[in-house]
Coordinates of C-alpha atoms and ligand atoms in Angstrom, one line a residue:
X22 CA 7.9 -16.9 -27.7
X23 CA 8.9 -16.9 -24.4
X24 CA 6.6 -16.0 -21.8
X25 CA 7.7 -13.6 -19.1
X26 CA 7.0 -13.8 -15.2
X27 CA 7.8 -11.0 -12.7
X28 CA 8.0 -12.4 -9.1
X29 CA 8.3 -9.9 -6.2
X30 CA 9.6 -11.3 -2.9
X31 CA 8.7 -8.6 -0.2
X32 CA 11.0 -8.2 3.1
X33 CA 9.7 -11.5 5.4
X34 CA 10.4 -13.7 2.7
X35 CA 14.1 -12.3 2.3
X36 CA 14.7 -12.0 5.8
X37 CA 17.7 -13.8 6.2
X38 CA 20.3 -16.2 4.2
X39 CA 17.8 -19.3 4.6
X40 CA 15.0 -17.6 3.0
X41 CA 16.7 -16.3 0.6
X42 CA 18.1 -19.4 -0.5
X43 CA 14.5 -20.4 -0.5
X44 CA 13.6 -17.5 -2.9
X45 CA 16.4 -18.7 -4.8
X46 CA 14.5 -21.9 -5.1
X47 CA 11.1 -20.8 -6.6
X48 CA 12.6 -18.4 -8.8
X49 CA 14.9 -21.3 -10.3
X50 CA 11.5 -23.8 -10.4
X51 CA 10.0 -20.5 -12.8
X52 CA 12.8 -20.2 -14.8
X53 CA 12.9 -24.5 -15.3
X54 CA 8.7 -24.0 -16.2
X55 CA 10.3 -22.2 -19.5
X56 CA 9.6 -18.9 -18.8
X57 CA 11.9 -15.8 -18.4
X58 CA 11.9 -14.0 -14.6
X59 CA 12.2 -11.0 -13.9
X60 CA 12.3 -11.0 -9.8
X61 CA 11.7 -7.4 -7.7
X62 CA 12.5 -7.5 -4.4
X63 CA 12.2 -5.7 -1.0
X64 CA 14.5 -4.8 1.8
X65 CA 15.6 -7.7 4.2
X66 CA 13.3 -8.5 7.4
X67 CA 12.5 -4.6 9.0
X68 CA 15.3 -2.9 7.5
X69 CA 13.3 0.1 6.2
X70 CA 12.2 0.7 9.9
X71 CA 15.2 0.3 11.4
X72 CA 16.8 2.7 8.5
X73 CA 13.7 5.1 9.6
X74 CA 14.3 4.9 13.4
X75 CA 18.1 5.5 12.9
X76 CA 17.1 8.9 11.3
X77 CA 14.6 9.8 13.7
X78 CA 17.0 9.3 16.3
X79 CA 19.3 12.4 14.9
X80 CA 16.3 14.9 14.1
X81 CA 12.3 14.8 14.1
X82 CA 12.7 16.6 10.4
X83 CA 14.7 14.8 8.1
X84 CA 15.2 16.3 4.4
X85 CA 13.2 14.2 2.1
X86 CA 15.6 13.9 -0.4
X87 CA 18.0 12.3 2.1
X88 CA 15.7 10.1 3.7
X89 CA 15.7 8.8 0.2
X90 CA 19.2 8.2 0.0
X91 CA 19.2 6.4 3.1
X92 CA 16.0 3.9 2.5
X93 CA 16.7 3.3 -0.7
X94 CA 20.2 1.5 0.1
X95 CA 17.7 -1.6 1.6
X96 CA 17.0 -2.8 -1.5
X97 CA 20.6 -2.8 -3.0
X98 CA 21.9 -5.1 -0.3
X99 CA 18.8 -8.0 -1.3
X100 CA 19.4 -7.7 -4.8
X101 CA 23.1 -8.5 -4.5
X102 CA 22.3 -11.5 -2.4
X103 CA 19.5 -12.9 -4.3
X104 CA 21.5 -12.9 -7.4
X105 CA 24.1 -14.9 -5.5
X106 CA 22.2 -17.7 -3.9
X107 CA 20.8 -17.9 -8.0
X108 CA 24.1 -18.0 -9.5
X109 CA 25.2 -20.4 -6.6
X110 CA 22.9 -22.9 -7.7
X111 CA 24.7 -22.7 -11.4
X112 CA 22.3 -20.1 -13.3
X113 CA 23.0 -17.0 -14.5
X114 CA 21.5 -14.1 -12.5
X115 CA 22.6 -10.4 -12.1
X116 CA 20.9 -7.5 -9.9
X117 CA 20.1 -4.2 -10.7
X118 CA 19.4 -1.1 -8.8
X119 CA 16.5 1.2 -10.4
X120 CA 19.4 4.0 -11.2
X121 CA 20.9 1.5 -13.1
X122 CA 18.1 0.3 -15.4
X123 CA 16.3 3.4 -15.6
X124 CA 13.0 3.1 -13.4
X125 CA 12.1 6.8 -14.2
X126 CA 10.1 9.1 -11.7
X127 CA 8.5 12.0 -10.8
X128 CA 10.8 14.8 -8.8
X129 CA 9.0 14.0 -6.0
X130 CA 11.1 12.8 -2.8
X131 CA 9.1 9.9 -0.4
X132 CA 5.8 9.1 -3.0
X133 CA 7.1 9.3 -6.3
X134 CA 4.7 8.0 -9.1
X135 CA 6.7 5.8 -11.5
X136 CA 6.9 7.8 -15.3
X137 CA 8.3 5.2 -17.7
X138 CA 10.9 1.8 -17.6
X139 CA 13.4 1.4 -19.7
X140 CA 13.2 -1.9 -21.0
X141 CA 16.2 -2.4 -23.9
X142 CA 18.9 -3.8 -21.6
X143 CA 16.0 -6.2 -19.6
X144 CA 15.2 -7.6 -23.0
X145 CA 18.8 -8.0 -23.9
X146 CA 19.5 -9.8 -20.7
X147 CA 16.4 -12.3 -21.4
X148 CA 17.6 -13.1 -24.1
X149 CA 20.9 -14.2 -23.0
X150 CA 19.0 -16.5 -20.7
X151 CA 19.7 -14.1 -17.3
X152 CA 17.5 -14.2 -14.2
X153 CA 17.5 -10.5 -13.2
X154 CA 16.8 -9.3 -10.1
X155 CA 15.1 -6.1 -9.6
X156 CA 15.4 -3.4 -6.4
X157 CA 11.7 -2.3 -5.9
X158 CA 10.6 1.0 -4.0
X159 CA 13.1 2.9 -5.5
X160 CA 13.6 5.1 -8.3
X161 CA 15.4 8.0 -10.7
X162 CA 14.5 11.1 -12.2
X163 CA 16.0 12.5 -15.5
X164 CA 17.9 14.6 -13.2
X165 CA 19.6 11.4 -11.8
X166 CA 18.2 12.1 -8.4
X167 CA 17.4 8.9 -6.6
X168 CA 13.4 8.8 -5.6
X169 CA 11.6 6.1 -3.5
X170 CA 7.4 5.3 -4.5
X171 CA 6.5 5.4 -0.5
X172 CA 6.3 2.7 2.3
X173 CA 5.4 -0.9 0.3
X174 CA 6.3 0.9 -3.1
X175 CA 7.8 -2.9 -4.0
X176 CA 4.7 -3.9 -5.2
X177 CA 4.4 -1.2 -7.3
X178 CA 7.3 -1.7 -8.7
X179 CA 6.8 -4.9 -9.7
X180 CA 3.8 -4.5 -11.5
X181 CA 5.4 -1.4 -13.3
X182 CA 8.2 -3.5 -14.7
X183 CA 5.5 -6.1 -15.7
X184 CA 3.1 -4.0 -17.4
X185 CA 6.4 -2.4 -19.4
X186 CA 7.8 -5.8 -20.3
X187 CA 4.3 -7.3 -21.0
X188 CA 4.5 -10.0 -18.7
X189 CA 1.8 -12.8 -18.6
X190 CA 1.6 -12.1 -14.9
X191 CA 3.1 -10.4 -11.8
X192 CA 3.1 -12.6 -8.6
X193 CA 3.7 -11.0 -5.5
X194 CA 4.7 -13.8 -2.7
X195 CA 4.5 -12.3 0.6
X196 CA 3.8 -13.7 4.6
X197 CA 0.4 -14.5 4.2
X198 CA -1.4 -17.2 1.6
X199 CA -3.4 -14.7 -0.8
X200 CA -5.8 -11.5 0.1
X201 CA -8.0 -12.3 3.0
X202 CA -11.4 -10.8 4.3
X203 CA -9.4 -8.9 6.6
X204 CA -6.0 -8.8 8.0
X205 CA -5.2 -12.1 10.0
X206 CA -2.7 -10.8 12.3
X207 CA -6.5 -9.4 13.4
X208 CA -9.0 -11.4 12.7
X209 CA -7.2 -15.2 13.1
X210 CA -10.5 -16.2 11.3
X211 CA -10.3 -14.4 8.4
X212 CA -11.1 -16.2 5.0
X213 CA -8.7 -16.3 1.8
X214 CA -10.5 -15.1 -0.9
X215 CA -9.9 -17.1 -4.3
X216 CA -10.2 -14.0 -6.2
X217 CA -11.0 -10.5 -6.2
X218 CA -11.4 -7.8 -8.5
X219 CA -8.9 -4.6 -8.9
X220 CA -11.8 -2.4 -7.8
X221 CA -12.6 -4.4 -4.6
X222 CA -8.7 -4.9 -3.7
X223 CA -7.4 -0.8 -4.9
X224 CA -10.4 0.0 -2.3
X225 CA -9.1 -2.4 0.2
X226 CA -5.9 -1.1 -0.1
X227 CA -6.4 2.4 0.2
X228 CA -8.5 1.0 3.1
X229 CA -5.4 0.0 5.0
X230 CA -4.9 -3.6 3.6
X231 CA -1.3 -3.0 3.1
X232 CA -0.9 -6.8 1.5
X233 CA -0.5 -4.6 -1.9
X234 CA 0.3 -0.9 -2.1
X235 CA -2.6 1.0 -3.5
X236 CA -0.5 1.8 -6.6
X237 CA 0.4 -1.5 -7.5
X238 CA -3.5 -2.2 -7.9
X239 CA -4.1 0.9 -9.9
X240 CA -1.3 0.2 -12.3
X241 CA -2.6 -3.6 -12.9
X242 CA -5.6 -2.8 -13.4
X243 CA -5.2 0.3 -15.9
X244 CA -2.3 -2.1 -18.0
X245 CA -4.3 -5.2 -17.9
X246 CA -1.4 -7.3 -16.2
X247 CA -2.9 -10.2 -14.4
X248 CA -2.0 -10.8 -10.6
X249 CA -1.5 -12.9 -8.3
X250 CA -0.7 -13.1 -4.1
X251 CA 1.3 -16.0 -2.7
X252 CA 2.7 -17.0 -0.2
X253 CA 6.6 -17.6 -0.2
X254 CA 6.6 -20.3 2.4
X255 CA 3.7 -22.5 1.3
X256 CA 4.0 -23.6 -2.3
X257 CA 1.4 -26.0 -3.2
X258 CA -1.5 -22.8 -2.8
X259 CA -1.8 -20.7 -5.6
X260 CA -3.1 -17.7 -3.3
X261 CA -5.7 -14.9 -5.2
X262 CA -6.2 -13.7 -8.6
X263 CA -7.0 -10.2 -8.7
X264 CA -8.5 -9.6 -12.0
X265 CA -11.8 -7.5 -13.8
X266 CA -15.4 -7.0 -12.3
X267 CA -16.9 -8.1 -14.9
X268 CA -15.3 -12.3 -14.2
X269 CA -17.2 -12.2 -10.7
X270 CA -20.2 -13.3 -9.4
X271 CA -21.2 -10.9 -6.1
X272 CA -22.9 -13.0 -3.9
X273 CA -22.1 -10.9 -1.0
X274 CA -22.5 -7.3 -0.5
X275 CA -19.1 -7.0 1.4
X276 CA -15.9 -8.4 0.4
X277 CA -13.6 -6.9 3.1
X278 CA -12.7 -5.7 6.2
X279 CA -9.7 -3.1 6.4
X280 CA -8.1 -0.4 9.1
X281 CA -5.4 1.9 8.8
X282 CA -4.0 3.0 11.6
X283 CA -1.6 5.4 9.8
X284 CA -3.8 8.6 9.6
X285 CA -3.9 11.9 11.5
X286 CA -6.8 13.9 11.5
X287 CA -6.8 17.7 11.8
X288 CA -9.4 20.5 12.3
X289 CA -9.2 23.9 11.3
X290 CA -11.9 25.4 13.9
X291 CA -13.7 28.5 13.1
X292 CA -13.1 29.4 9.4
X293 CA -15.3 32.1 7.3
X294 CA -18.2 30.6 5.5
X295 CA -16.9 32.2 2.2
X296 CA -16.6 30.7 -1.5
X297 CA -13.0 29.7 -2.2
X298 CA -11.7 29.1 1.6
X299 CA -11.5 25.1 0.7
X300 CA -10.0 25.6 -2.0
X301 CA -7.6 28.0 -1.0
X302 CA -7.1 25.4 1.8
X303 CA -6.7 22.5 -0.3
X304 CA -4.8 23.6 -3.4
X305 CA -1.9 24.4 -0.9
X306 CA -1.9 21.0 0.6
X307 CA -1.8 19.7 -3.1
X308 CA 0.7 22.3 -4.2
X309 CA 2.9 20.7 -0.9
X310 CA 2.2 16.8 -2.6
X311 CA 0.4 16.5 0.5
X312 CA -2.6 14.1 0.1
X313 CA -5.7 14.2 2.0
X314 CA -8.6 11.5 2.5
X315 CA -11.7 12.0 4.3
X316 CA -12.5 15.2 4.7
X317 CA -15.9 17.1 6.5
X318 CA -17.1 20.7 6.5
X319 CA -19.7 21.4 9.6
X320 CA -22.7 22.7 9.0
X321 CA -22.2 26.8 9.5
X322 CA -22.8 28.0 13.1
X323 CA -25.4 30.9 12.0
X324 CA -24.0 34.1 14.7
X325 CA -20.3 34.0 13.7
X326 CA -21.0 32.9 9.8
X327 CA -18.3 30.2 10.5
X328 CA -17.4 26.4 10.2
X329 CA -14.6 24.0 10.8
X330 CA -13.2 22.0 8.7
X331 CA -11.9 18.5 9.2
X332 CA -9.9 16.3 7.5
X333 CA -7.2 13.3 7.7
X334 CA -4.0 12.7 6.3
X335 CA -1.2 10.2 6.8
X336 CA 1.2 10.6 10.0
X337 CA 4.4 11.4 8.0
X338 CA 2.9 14.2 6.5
X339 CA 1.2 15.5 9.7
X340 CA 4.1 17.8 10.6
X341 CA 4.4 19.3 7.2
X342 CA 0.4 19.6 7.0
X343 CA 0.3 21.7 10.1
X344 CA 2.9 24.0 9.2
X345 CA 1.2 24.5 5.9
X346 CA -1.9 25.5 7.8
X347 CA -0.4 27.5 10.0
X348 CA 1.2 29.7 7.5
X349 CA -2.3 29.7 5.9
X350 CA -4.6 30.8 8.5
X351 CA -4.1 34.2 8.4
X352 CA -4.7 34.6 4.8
X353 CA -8.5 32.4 4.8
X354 CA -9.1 34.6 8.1
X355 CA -9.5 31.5 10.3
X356 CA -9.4 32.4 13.9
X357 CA -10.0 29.5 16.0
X358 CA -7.0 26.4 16.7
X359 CA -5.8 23.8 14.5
X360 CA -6.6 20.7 16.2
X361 CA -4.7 17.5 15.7
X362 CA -6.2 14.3 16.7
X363 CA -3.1 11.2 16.1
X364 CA -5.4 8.5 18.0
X365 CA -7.9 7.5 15.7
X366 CA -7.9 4.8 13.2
X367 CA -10.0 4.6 9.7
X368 CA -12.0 1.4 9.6
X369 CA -13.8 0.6 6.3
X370 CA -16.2 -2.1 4.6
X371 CA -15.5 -2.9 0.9
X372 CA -17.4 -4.3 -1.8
X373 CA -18.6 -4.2 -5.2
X374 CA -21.7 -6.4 -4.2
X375 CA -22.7 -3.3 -1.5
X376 CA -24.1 -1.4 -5.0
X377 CA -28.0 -1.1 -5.2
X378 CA -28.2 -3.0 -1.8
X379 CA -29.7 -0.7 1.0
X380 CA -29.2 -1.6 4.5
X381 CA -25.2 -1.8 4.3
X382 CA -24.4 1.2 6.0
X383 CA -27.0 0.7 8.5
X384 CA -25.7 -2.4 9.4
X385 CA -22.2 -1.2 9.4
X386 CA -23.5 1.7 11.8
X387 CA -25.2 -0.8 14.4
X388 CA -23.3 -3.0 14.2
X389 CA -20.2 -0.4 15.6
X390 CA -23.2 1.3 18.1
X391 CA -23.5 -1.8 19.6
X392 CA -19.9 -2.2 20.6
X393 CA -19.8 1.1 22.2
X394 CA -17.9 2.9 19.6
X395 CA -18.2 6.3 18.8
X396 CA -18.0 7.2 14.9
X397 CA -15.9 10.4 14.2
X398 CA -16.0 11.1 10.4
X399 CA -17.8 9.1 8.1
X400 CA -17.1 8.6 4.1
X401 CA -18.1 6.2 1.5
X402 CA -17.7 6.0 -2.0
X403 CA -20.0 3.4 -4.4
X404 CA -18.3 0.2 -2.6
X405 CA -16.6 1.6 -0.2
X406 CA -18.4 2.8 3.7
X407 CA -15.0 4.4 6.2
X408 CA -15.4 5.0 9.8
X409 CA -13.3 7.3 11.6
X410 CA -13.2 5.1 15.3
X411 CA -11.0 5.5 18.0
X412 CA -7.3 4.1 17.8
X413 CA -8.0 1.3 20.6
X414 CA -11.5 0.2 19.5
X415 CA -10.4 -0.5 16.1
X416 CA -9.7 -4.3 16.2
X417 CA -12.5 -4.7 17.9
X418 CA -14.5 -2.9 15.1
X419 CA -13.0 -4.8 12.4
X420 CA -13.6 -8.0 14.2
X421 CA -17.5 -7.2 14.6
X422 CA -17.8 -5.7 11.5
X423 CA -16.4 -9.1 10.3
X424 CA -18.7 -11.4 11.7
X425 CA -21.4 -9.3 10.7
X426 CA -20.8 -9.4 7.0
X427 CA -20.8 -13.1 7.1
X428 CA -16.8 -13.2 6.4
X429 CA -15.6 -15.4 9.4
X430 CA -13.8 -18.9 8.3
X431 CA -13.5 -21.9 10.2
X432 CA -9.8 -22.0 9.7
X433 CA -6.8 -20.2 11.1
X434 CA -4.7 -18.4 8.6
X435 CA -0.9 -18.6 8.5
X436 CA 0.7 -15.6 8.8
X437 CA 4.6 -15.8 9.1
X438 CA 6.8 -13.3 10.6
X439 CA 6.8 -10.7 13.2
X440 CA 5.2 -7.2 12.7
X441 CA 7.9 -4.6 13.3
X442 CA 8.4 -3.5 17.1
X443 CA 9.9 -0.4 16.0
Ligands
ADP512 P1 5.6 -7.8 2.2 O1 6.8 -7.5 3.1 O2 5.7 -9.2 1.6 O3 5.4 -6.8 1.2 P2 3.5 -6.7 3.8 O4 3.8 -6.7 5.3 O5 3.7 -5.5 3.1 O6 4.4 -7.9 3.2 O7 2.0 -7.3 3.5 C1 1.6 -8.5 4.0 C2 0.8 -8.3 5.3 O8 -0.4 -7.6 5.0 C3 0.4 -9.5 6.0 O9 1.3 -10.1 6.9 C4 -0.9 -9.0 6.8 O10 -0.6 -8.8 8.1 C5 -1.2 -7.7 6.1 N1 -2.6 -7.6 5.6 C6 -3.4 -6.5 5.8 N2 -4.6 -6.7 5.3 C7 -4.6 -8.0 4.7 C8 -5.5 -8.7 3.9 N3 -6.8 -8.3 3.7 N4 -5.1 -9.9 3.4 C9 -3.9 -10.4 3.7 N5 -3.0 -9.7 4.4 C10 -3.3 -8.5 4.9
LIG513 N1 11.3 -1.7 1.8 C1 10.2 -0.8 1.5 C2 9.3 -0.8 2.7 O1 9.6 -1.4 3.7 C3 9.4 -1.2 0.3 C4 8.6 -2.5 0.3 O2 8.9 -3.3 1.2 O3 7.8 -2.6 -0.5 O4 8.4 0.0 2.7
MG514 MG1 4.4 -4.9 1.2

């Protein structure tokens, strides 16, 4: 039988005509290998941010559901093309939007978790030889409402539609050669790893390693479906294999360096020191699909039998979070502010080889005292150690943290593209 291979082409790599015709190319060179290919692909260059800046630009607040409407066009205009510069070159391609093949979600509009794929007119199309290209990030729910999975969704996508058409592997080709240490549009020095596992790289991406969305991870690892980052520019380097524990040796206790510079975090100040007030807190943030990551309750301050309590979320939920709170405070009896804190940054060591070894945190603590930087929150899990830092001092603390670890390479990685100046 046939093997299938799902390719997903993110938004540098089908910036413009050229590179697409060059996506054209390796998706053609999979297809003459003998396998089928099933290709997902992002929005051109920056067009989500430019799609996102248009509707700030007409109100702070915009409806979810149309925000969806708008970012999900992206991805139908790449499809189209791709399938052209295919067919140009005299094979049969056609493009799909998720609507159209039946990429089912939650009803949830911005960070909708994929449900199920339909998969009978994919395995049709196989079989009459098609290429078919794929619009990630976006998807439908049974009411025929159009979803997106949330900013780098793609991934996900891709990795969905490989698990469902049990693909012998997903490769994501991006900017960059593989997974490295950290990001090298940071640390210049930063080494390509050969391989890592899905434990290691979900952390890392929750971690602000946005080279995969966090889902993408979790979806590979709980299906099994082997994967693989690549770069789309430079062929002849296979990139990293992210695959199971279990296949590693640890030799070092820390794999990676990651920041995320996407957070907010937020302080209710003065709130009784009562059983259920988190949860009452919490359970509405959930009940508002708003998710939260580190999160610290002070110690109680003895004469007013009151805490605060701090935690982070990401920026495009900030606005929603505080009104959530403060139609909330009332009711938990909080009487001091809601603070809001948008300059910080979440900088975090990651590693499966950190378990059992003492002396990690330590050194990850020094190591940031030493540079003069102040540490705001702190939260690990068992191979994972986050920092809350400072927004400015967070390159530099990635950087030392870096060298510390041992995870400086001689080399210089190649990173193509711009970042987005929007
Ligand atoms: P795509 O558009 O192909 O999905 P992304 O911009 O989403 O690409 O992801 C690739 C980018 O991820 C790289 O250009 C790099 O700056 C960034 N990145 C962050 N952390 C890492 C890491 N640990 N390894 C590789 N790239 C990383
Ligand atoms: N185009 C979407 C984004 O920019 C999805 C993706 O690229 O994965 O977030
Ligand atoms: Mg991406």
């Amino acid at each position: 039988m046939r093997k299938i291979i799902v390719q997903k082409f993110g938004g540098t790599s089908v910036a413009d005509t050229e590179k697409i015709k060059n996506v054209a190319k390796i998706v053609i060179k999979e297809k003459e290998n003998g396998n089928d290919v099933v290709v997902v692909v992002s929005a051109m260059g920056h067009t989500t941010d430019y799609l996102v800046k248009m509707a700030k630009d007409l109100t702070p607040n915009p409806s979810e559901r149309e925000m969806d409407m708008l970012l999900s066009t992206g991805e139908g205009v790449s499809i189209a093309l791709l399938a052209m510069a295919i067919q140009a070159q005299g094979y049969d391609a056609v493009s799909y939007n998720a609507m159209q093949i039946g990429i089912m979600t939650e009803n949830i509009h911005s960070k909708a978790r994929i449900l199920g794929i339909k998969t009978d007119k994919l395995k049709q199309n196989l079989k009459e030889g098609k290429i078919i290209v794929i619009a990630g990030f976006q998807g439908v729910t049974e009411d025929g409402e159009i979803t997106t999975l949330g900013r780098g969704g793609s991934d996900t996508s891709a990795v969905a539609l490989a698990a469902a058409l049990n693909a012998e592997r997903c490769d994501i080709y991006t900017d960059v050669e593989g997974v490295y240490t950290t990001d090298p549009r940071v640390v210049p020095h930063a080494s390509k790893l050969k391989e890592i596992s899905y434990e290691e790289m979900l952390e890392l991406a929750h971690a602000g390693a946005n080279v995969l969305h966090p889902r993408s991870v979790e979806t590979a690892k709980l299906n099994n479906v082997p994967l693989r980052v690549r770069s789309s520019f430079i062929l002849n380097d296979l990139g990293t294999l992210i695959l199971g524990v279990d296949k590693m040796e640890l030799n070092k206790p820390v794999a990676g360096v990651a920041q995320d510079l996407s957070q907010a975090r937020i302080v209710v100040c003065d709130v009784p020191d009562k059983p259920g007030v988190a949860a009452r807190l919490f359970s509405q943030l959930a009940k508002e699909n708003i998710s939260v990551d580190m999160i610290i309750q002070s110690y109680a301050r003895k004469v007013s039998n009151t805490n605060d309590i701090a935690f982070t979320v990401d920026k495009s939920d900030l606005n929603k979070t505080v009104s959530a709170l403060e139609a909330l405070k009332n009711e938990i009896g909080a009487t001091g502010e809601i603070e809001v804190d948008e300059n910080i940054a979440k900088v975090s060591i990651v590693g499966a080889g950190m378990i059992d070894r003492p002396g990690v945190a330590s050194a990850m603590f020094e190591t940031l005292a030493s540079q003069g930087i102040n540490i705001r929150m702190i939260s690990t899990s068992e191979i994972k150690i986050s920092c809350l830092v400072d927004k400015d001092q967070a390159p530099l603390a990635v950087k030392a943290l870096h060298t510390v670890f041992n995870l400086d390479s001689d080399a210089v990685a190649d990173v193509k593209g711009d970042l987005p100046d929007v």
